[in-house]
Coordinates of C-alpha atoms in Angstrom, one line a residue:
X104 CA 0.0 0.0 0.0
X105 CA 2.8 2.4 0.8
X106 CA 4.5 1.6 -2.5
X107 CA 1.3 2.4 -4.3
X108 CA 1.2 5.8 -2.7
X109 CA 4.8 6.5 -3.8
X110 CA 4.1 5.4 -7.3
X111 CA 0.9 7.4 -7.6
X112 CA 2.8 10.4 -6.2
X113 CA 5.3 10.5 -9.0
X114 CA 3.5 8.7 -11.9
X115 CA 2.0 11.8 -13.5
X116 CA 5.3 13.6 -13.9
X117 CA 6.8 11.6 -16.9
X118 CA 3.7 11.5 -19.2
X119 CA 2.6 15.1 -18.4
X120 CA 2.9 16.2 -22.1
X121 CA 1.1 13.1 -23.4
X122 CA -1.8 13.5 -21.0
X123 CA -2.2 17.2 -22.0
X124 CA -2.1 16.2 -25.6
X125 CA -4.8 13.6 -25.0
X126 CA -7.0 16.1 -23.2
X127 CA -6.6 18.6 -26.1
X128 CA -7.3 16.0 -28.8
X129 CA -10.4 14.7 -26.9
X130 CA -11.9 18.2 -26.6
X131 CA -11.2 18.9 -30.3
X132 CA -13.0 15.7 -31.3
X133 CA -16.0 16.7 -29.0
X134 CA -16.3 20.5 -29.7
X135 CA -14.3 21.0 -32.9
X136 CA -12.0 23.5 -31.1
X137 CA -8.9 22.9 -28.9
X138 CA -8.3 24.1 -25.3
X139 CA -6.5 27.3 -24.5
X140 CA -3.1 27.1 -22.8
X141 CA -4.6 28.3 -19.5
X142 CA -7.5 25.8 -19.6
X143 CA -5.2 22.9 -20.5
X144 CA -2.9 23.8 -17.6
X145 CA -5.9 24.0 -15.3
X146 CA -7.1 20.5 -16.3
X147 CA -3.7 19.0 -15.8
X148 CA -3.3 20.8 -12.5
X149 CA -6.6 19.3 -11.4
X150 CA -5.4 15.9 -12.5
X151 CA -2.4 16.3 -10.2
X152 CA -4.0 18.0 -7.2
X153 CA -7.2 15.9 -7.1
X154 CA -4.9 13.1 -5.7
X155 CA -4.4 15.2 -2.6
X156 CA -8.1 16.0 -2.3
X157 CA -8.9 12.2 -2.4
X158 CA -6.1 11.7 0.2
X159 CA -7.8 14.2 2.5
X160 CA -11.1 12.4 2.1
X161 CA -9.5 9.0 2.8
X162 CA -7.7 10.3 5.9
X163 CA -11.1 11.5 7.3
X164 CA -12.9 8.2 7.0
X165 CA -10.0 6.0 8.2
X166 CA -11.2 6.1 11.8
X167 CA -14.6 4.6 10.9
X168 CA -13.1 2.0 8.7
X169 CA -10.5 0.6 11.2
X170 CA -13.1 0.4 13.9
X171 CA -15.5 -1.5 11.7
X172 CA -13.2 -3.7 9.6
X173 CA -10.1 -3.8 11.8
X174 CA -6.6 -2.7 10.7
X175 CA -5.8 -5.6 8.3
X176 CA -9.5 -5.8 7.2
X177 CA -9.3 -2.1 6.1
X178 CA -6.2 -2.7 4.0
X179 CA -7.7 -5.7 2.3
X180 CA -11.2 -4.2 1.7
X181 CA -9.9 -1.0 0.2
X182 CA -7.9 -2.7 -2.5
X183 CA -11.1 -2.6 -4.6
X184 CA -10.5 1.2 -4.9
X185 CA -7.2 0.5 -6.7
X186 CA -8.8 -1.9 -9.2
X187 CA -11.5 0.7 -9.9
X188 CA -9.0 3.5 -10.4
X189 CA -6.7 1.4 -12.5
X190 CA -9.5 0.4 -14.8
X191 CA -10.7 4.0 -15.2
X192 CA -7.2 5.3 -16.0
X193 CA -6.2 2.3 -18.2
X194 CA -9.3 2.5 -20.5
X195 CA -9.5 6.3 -20.5
X196 CA -7.8 6.7 -23.9
X197 CA -9.9 4.0 -25.5
X198 CA -13.1 5.6 -24.2
X199 CA -11.8 9.1 -25.1
X200 CA -12.6 10.4 -21.6
X201 CA -10.3 12.8 -19.7
X202 CA -12.8 12.6 -16.9
X203 CA -11.9 8.9 -16.3
X204 CA -8.3 9.9 -15.7
X205 CA -9.3 12.6 -13.2
X206 CA -11.7 10.4 -11.3
X207 CA -9.2 7.6 -11.3
X208 CA -6.6 9.9 -9.7
X209 CA -9.2 11.0 -7.1
X210 CA -9.9 7.3 -6.2
X211 CA -6.2 6.5 -5.9
X212 CA -5.9 9.5 -3.6
X213 CA -8.7 8.1 -1.4
X214 CA -6.9 4.8 -1.2
X215 CA -3.5 6.5 -0.4
X216 CA -5.2 8.6 2.3
X217 CA -6.5 5.5 4.0
X218 CA -3.3 3.5 3.5
X219 CA -1.0 6.2 4.9
X220 CA -2.9 6.1 8.2
X221 CA -3.9 2.4 8.6
X222 CA -0.6 0.8 7.5
X223 CA 1.5 2.5 10.2
X224 CA -1.3 1.9 12.7
X225 CA -1.3 -1.8 11.8
X226 CA 2.4 -2.2 11.9
X227 CA 2.7 -0.3 15.1
X228 CA 0.2 -2.6 16.8
X229 CA 1.6 -5.9 15.6
X230 CA 5.2 -5.1 16.3
X231 CA 7.0 -5.9 19.6
X232 CA 8.2 -2.7 21.4
X233 CA 11.8 -3.3 20.5
X234 CA 11.0 -3.5 16.7
X235 CA 8.2 -1.0 16.6
X236 CA 10.5 1.8 15.2
X237 CA 12.0 -0.5 12.6
X238 CA 8.6 -1.7 11.3
X239 CA 7.2 1.8 11.6
X240 CA 9.8 3.2 9.1
X241 CA 9.4 0.3 6.6
X242 CA 6.5 2.1 4.8
X243 CA 8.7 5.1 4.1
X244 CA 11.2 2.7 2.3
X245 CA 8.4 1.4 0.2
X246 CA 7.1 4.9 -0.6
X247 CA 10.6 5.7 -1.9
X248 CA 10.6 2.4 -3.8
X249 CA 7.3 3.4 -5.4
X250 CA 8.6 6.8 -6.4
X251 CA 11.7 5.1 -7.9
X252 CA 9.6 2.5 -9.7
X253 CA 7.6 5.4 -11.3
X254 CA 10.8 7.1 -12.3
X255 CA 12.3 4.0 -13.9
X256 CA 9.1 2.8 -15.7
X257 CA 8.6 6.4 -16.9
X258 CA 11.9 6.3 -18.8
X259 CA 11.5 6.6 -22.6
X260 CA 13.0 3.1 -23.0
X261 CA 10.2 1.5 -21.0
X262 CA 6.7 3.0 -20.5
X263 CA 7.7 6.6 -21.1
X264 CA 6.4 6.6 -24.7
X265 CA 3.1 8.2 -25.7
X266 CA 1.3 5.0 -26.6
X267 CA 2.0 3.5 -23.2
X268 CA 0.8 6.3 -20.7
X269 CA -2.6 4.6 -19.9
X270 CA -0.7 1.4 -19.0
X271 CA 1.8 3.4 -17.0
X272 CA -1.0 4.9 -14.9
X273 CA -2.7 1.6 -14.3
X274 CA 0.3 -0.5 -13.4
X275 CA -0.7 0.0 -9.7
X276 CA -3.1 -3.0 -10.0
X277 CA -0.2 -5.4 -10.2
X278 CA 1.2 -5.0 -6.6
X279 CA -2.3 -4.6 -5.3
X280 CA -3.3 -8.0 -6.8
X281 CA -0.2 -9.6 -5.0
X282 CA -1.2 -7.9 -1.8
X283 CA -4.8 -9.2 -2.1
X284 CA -3.5 -12.8 -2.6
X285 CA -1.1 -12.7 0.5
X286 CA -2.5 -10.3 3.1
X287 CA -5.8 -12.2 4.0
X288 CA -3.6 -15.0 5.3
X289 CA -2.1 -12.8 8.0
X290 CA -3.8 -12.3 11.4
X291 CA -5.5 -9.1 12.5
X292 CA -3.9 -6.7 15.0
X293 CA -3.7 -8.4 18.4
X294 CA -4.4 -5.1 20.2
X295 CA -7.5 -4.5 18.1
X296 CA -8.7 -8.1 18.8
X297 CA -8.3 -7.8 22.6
X298 CA -8.9 -4.2 23.5
X299 CA -11.7 -3.4 21.0
X300 CA -13.2 -6.9 20.3
X301 CA -12.3 -8.5 23.6
X302 CA -11.5 -11.8 21.8
X303 CA -8.8 -13.4 23.9
X304 CA -8.6 -16.6 21.8
X305 CA -8.0 -14.7 18.6
X306 CA -5.5 -12.5 20.3
X307 CA -3.4 -15.5 21.5
X308 CA -3.6 -17.0 18.0
X309 CA -2.4 -13.7 16.4
X310 CA 0.4 -13.3 18.9
X311 CA 1.7 -16.8 18.3
X312 CA 1.8 -16.0 14.6
X313 CA 3.7 -12.6 15.1
X314 CA 5.9 -13.7 18.0
X315 CA 8.3 -16.5 17.5
X316 CA 10.0 -16.2 20.9
X317 CA 8.1 -14.0 23.3
X318 CA 6.3 -14.1 26.6
X319 CA 2.7 -13.9 25.1
X320 CA 1.1 -13.8 28.6
X321 CA 3.1 -10.8 29.6
X322 CA 2.1 -8.9 26.4
X323 CA -1.6 -9.8 26.9
X324 CA -1.4 -8.5 30.5
X325 CA 0.1 -5.3 29.2
X326 CA -2.8 -4.9 26.7
X327 CA -5.3 -5.7 29.5
X328 CA -3.7 -3.0 31.7
X329 CA -4.2 -0.5 28.8
X330 CA -7.8 -1.7 28.4
X331 CA -8.5 -1.1 32.1
X332 CA -7.0 2.3 32.0
X333 CA -9.4 3.4 29.2
X334 CA -12.5 5.1 30.3
X335 CA -14.3 3.4 27.4
X336 CA -13.2 0.9 24.7
X337 CA -15.4 2.9 22.3
X338 CA -13.3 4.9 19.9
X339 CA -13.1 8.7 20.6
X340 CA -14.3 11.1 18.0
X341 CA -11.9 13.8 16.6
X342 CA -13.8 16.5 18.6
X343 CA -13.6 14.5 21.8
X344 CA -9.8 14.0 21.2
X345 CA -9.3 17.7 20.7
X346 CA -11.2 18.5 23.9
X347 CA -9.3 15.9 26.0
X348 CA -6.9 17.8 28.2
X349 CA -5.0 14.6 29.2
X350 CA -3.6 14.3 25.6
X351 CA -3.3 17.9 24.6
X352 CA 0.6 17.7 24.3
X353 CA 0.3 14.5 22.2
X354 CA -2.3 16.1 19.9
X355 CA -0.2 19.3 19.5
X356 CA 2.9 17.2 18.7
X357 CA 1.0 15.3 16.0
X358 CA -0.2 18.6 14.5
X359 CA 3.3 20.1 14.5
X360 CA 5.2 17.2 13.0
X361 CA 2.5 16.4 10.3
X362 CA 2.2 20.0 9.2
X363 CA 6.0 20.4 9.4
X364 CA 6.5 17.3 7.4
X365 CA 4.8 18.9 4.4
X366 CA 5.7 22.6 5.0
X367 CA 9.3 21.5 5.1
X368 CA 9.3 22.1 1.3
X369 CA 10.0 18.6 0.2
X370 CA 7.2 18.7 -2.5
X371 CA 8.6 22.0 -3.7
X372 CA 12.1 20.5 -4.0
X373 CA 10.7 17.6 -6.1
X374 CA 8.9 20.1 -8.2
X375 CA 12.1 22.2 -8.8
X376 CA 14.7 19.3 -9.0
X377 CA 14.7 19.2 -12.9
X378 CA 15.4 23.0 -13.1
X379 CA 18.2 22.8 -10.6
X380 CA 19.8 19.9 -12.4
X381 CA 19.4 21.9 -15.7
X382 CA 21.1 24.9 -14.2
X383 CA 24.0 22.7 -13.0
X384 CA 24.8 22.0 -16.6
X385 CA 23.3 18.5 -16.9
X386 CA 22.1 17.9 -20.5
X387 CA 18.3 17.9 -20.8
X388 CA 18.1 14.3 -22.2
X389 CA 20.1 13.0 -19.2
X390 CA 18.0 14.8 -16.5
X391 CA 15.5 11.9 -16.4
X392 CA 18.3 9.5 -15.4
X393 CA 19.6 12.0 -12.8
X394 CA 16.1 12.4 -11.3
X395 CA 15.8 8.6 -11.1
X396 CA 19.1 8.7 -9.2
X397 CA 17.4 10.8 -6.5
X398 CA 15.0 7.9 -6.1
X399 CA 17.9 5.7 -5.1
X400 CA 19.0 8.3 -2.6
X401 CA 15.5 8.1 -1.1
X402 CA 15.6 4.3 -0.7
X403 CA 19.2 4.4 0.8
X404 CA 18.3 7.2 3.3
X405 CA 15.1 5.3 4.2
X406 CA 17.1 2.1 4.9
X407 CA 19.6 4.1 7.0
X408 CA 16.7 5.5 9.1
X409 CA 15.0 2.1 9.4
X410 CA 18.1 0.2 10.6
X411 CA 19.3 3.0 13.0
X412 CA 16.0 4.1 14.6
X413 CA 16.1 1.5 17.4
X414 CA 19.6 2.6 18.3
X415 CA 19.6 6.4 17.9
X416 CA 15.8 6.8 18.7
X417 CA 12.9 8.7 17.1
X418 CA 13.9 12.2 18.5
X419 CA 17.4 12.2 17.0
X420 CA 16.2 11.1 13.5
X421 CA 13.5 13.8 13.4
X422 CA 15.8 16.5 14.9
X423 CA 18.7 15.5 12.6
X424 CA 16.5 15.2 9.5
X425 CA 14.6 18.5 9.9
X426 CA 17.9 20.3 10.8
X427 CA 19.6 18.9 7.7
X428 CA 16.7 20.0 5.6
X429 CA 16.8 23.5 7.1
X430 CA 20.5 23.9 6.4
X431 CA 20.2 22.7 2.8
X432 CA 17.1 24.9 2.1
X433 CA 19.1 27.9 3.3
X434 CA 22.0 26.7 1.1
X435 CA 19.7 26.6 -2.0
X436 CA 18.7 30.2 -1.3
X437 CA 22.4 31.2 -1.0
X438 CA 23.2 29.4 -4.2
X439 CA 20.4 31.1 -6.1
X440 CA 21.3 34.5 -4.8
X441 CA 25.1 34.3 -5.6
X442 CA 24.7 32.7 -9.0
X443 CA 28.3 31.6 -9.1
X444 CA 29.5 28.7 -11.2
X445 CA 30.5 26.5 -8.3
X446 CA 27.2 27.3 -6.4
X447 CA 25.3 25.4 -9.1
X448 CA 26.9 22.2 -7.8
X449 CA 26.2 23.4 -4.2
X450 CA 22.5 23.6 -5.1
X451 CA 22.6 20.0 -6.4
X452 CA 24.2 18.9 -3.2
X453 CA 21.6 20.7 -1.2
X454 CA 18.8 19.0 -3.2
X455 CA 20.3 15.7 -2.4
X456 CA 20.7 16.7 1.2
X457 CA 17.1 17.8 1.6
X458 CA 15.8 14.5 0.0
X459 CA 18.1 12.4 2.2
X460 CA 17.3 14.4 5.4
X461 CA 13.6 14.0 4.7
X462 CA 13.7 10.2 4.0
X463 CA 16.0 9.4 6.9
X464 CA 13.5 10.6 9.5
X465 CA 10.7 13.2 8.8
X466 CA 9.2 11.0 6.0
X467 CA 8.3 8.1 8.2
X468 CA 8.7 8.9 11.9
X469 CA 5.6 11.2 12.1
X470 CA 3.3 8.3 11.2
X471 CA 5.1 6.1 13.8
X472 CA 4.9 8.7 16.5
X473 CA 1.2 9.1 15.9
X474 CA 0.7 5.4 16.8
X475 CA 3.0 5.6 19.8
X476 CA 1.7 8.7 21.5
X477 CA -1.9 7.5 22.0
X478 CA -3.7 4.6 23.6
X479 CA -6.1 2.3 21.6
X480 CA -9.2 4.4 22.1
X481 CA -7.5 7.7 20.9
X482 CA -5.4 6.3 18.1
X483 CA -7.9 6.3 15.2
X484 CA -8.9 9.9 15.9
X485 CA -5.3 10.9 16.2
X486 CA -4.6 9.4 12.7
X487 CA -7.6 11.4 11.3
X488 CA -6.1 14.6 12.7
X489 CA -2.6 13.9 11.6
X490 CA -3.5 12.5 8.2
X491 CA -6.0 15.3 7.3
X492 CA -3.5 18.0 8.3
X493 CA -0.8 16.2 6.3
X494 CA -2.9 16.1 3.1
X495 CA -4.2 19.7 3.6
X496 CA -0.6 20.9 4.0
X497 CA 0.4 18.8 0.9
X498 CA -2.3 20.5 -1.1
X499 CA -1.5 23.9 0.2
X500 CA 2.2 23.7 -0.6
X501 CA 1.4 22.4 -4.1
X502 CA -1.1 25.3 -4.7
X503 CA 0.8 28.1 -3.0
X504 CA 4.5 27.3 -3.9
X505 CA 4.3 28.7 -7.5
X506 CA 2.9 32.0 -6.2
X507 CA 5.4 32.1 -3.3
X508 CA 8.2 31.5 -5.8
X509 CA 7.0 34.4 -8.0
X510 CA 6.7 36.8 -5.1
X511 CA 9.7 35.8 -2.9
X512 CA 11.9 34.4 -5.6
X513 CA 15.0 32.6 -4.3
X514 CA 14.1 33.6 -0.7
X515 CA 11.1 31.3 -0.7
X516 CA 13.3 28.5 0.5
X517 CA 14.1 30.5 3.6
X518 CA 10.4 30.0 4.6
X519 CA 10.9 26.2 4.4
X520 CA 14.2 26.5 6.3
X521 CA 12.4 28.4 9.1
X522 CA 9.7 25.7 9.3
X523 CA 12.3 22.9 9.5
X524 CA 14.3 24.6 12.3
X525 CA 11.2 25.4 14.2
X526 CA 9.9 21.7 14.1
X527 CA 13.4 20.5 15.2
X528 CA 13.3 22.8 18.2
X529 CA 9.8 21.7 19.1
X530 CA 10.7 18.0 18.9
X531 CA 13.8 18.7 21.1
X532 CA 11.8 20.5 23.8
X533 CA 8.5 18.6 23.9
X534 CA 8.6 15.1 22.5
X535 CA 10.2 12.4 24.7
X536 CA 12.1 9.4 23.4
X537 CA 9.7 6.5 22.9
X538 CA 11.9 3.7 21.7
X539 CA 11.6 0.4 23.4
X540 CA 8.7 1.6 25.6
X541 CA 5.1 0.2 25.8
X542 CA 2.1 2.4 25.0
X543 CA 1.3 2.7 28.7
X544 CA 4.9 3.8 29.6
X545 CA 4.7 6.5 26.9
X546 CA 1.3 7.6 28.2
X547 CA 2.7 7.9 31.7
X548 CA 5.7 10.0 30.4
X549 CA 3.3 12.6 29.0
X550 CA 1.2 12.5 32.2
X551 CA 4.4 13.4 34.2
X552 CA 5.2 16.2 31.7
X553 CA 1.6 17.5 32.1
X554 CA 1.7 17.4 35.9
X555 CA 5.1 19.2 36.0
X556 CA 3.9 22.0 33.7
X557 CA 0.7 22.3 35.7
X558 CA 2.7 22.6 38.9
X559 CA 5.0 25.2 37.4
X560 CA 1.9 27.1 36.1
X561 CA 0.2 27.0 39.6
X562 CA 3.4 28.1 41.3
X563 CA 3.7 31.0 38.8
X564 CA 0.1 32.0 39.4
X565 CA 0.6 31.9 43.2
X566 CA 3.7 34.2 42.9
X567 CA 1.7 36.7 40.8
X568 CA -1.1 36.7 43.4
X569 CA 1.4 37.4 46.2
X570 CA 2.9 40.2 44.2
X571 CA -0.4 41.8 43.5
X572 CA -1.6 41.5 47.1
X573 CA 1.7 43.0 48.5
X574 CA 1.4 42.9 52.3
X575 CA -1.8 40.9 52.3
X576 CA 0.0 38.3 50.3
X577 CA 2.6 38.0 53.0
X578 CA -0.2 37.8 55.6
X579 CA -1.9 35.0 53.7
X580 CA 1.3 33.1 53.3
X581 CA 2.0 33.4 57.0
X582 CA -1.6 32.3 57.8
X583 CA -1.1 29.2 55.7
X584 CA 2.1 28.3 57.4
X585 CA 0.5 28.8 60.8
X586 CA -2.5 26.6 59.8
X587 CA -0.3 23.8 58.5
X588 CA 1.9 23.9 61.6
X589 CA -1.0 23.9 64.0
X590 CA -2.4 20.8 62.3
X591 CA 0.5 18.8 63.5
X592 CA -0.1 17.1 66.8

């Protein structure tokens, strides 16, 4: 599912000219006149951006789906969306219908919005605590693999020719079919089976499947402890989650890292990569191969993050990744301002640095953190909040960046640098390290932080009261000391 998201993210870049030509020819055959340049650009922009709108819709309904069908059940049942979308896009040219392409992109967006939330949730719940970080970053590797697959298949020697673009768009049905054959044989999330369905027998069966050598009884007792700690096993609504003071720092953290993930400018970098490579003197026919090379960097960086997260922790990967992106974004601005010969190559290095910094941490850790910071009853609503903000931010950057680039010019990357540094500082100050901890231990860590902040706040308020009351404050303080001492026998 993660690979499909990466593929769909990049698949419309290579055949852009062919899709526009198809749109124009279809309108000519219908109306006798072609489309203006502005209208054609608008139709293609809709084809690209409707994917994010579908993603937003998918992220909003994921809570309802995972509660009704389970984590694995949701992944399996939503594969029908990919087959629908693949059929629409694959037969669009034969039917002479641009609308089929746009609707197909919208449906793939819905599937991606669901998958980006439910896959990390499923992996986070089936993983033992010492491997939760590793498995949590696996989706980001497959997202990079999907992007790389789209870049390779989009080469002119493969499916990058004009006659193949409908097939290129509909290739997504192949990995989906493989998933549909294999995934039903895997058990459902044990935490879902026990905490939400209260099915102990199915939970034991699932844990035996997922744990080769593990104390199953101890893990079941930990789940039951979490179940007892919940006020209700019913899933919270988004509104209830936002009003719950006990998780306000967790909610704020999910908001910050998911918005920061998109406002870091990674989409803008992917948009501008070809121009930067062109300015660096790379021949235009060779740029497609250079761009495919960035896909390799994504996979390598994702693998580095995946295999180091359980050693260095979530915090260090996010802080390091966002800091690296911030430095490189500032470097691109400097390179564009100076316009020196050697700075062209600096800008290429900065692009590589931003992509590597993103894939090593910020690309995958936010989805993992969303699973780790919340108990079972809060988790679906948290994924709705994080996922919807992620897609909204994605759409906003895609829509606003061209205008930002026109108004701010080379300084627009300083905006992204500021966002990256701000998120890194927030993570450093607020988010604790969660590696190798149970969900209950993480919850207690935030409860301690909340109580410390409340104590500091109350102490600060008391000090202000004493200052305002002057002498009366001193009298009140003396009175309290007298009362407390007099109560001692």
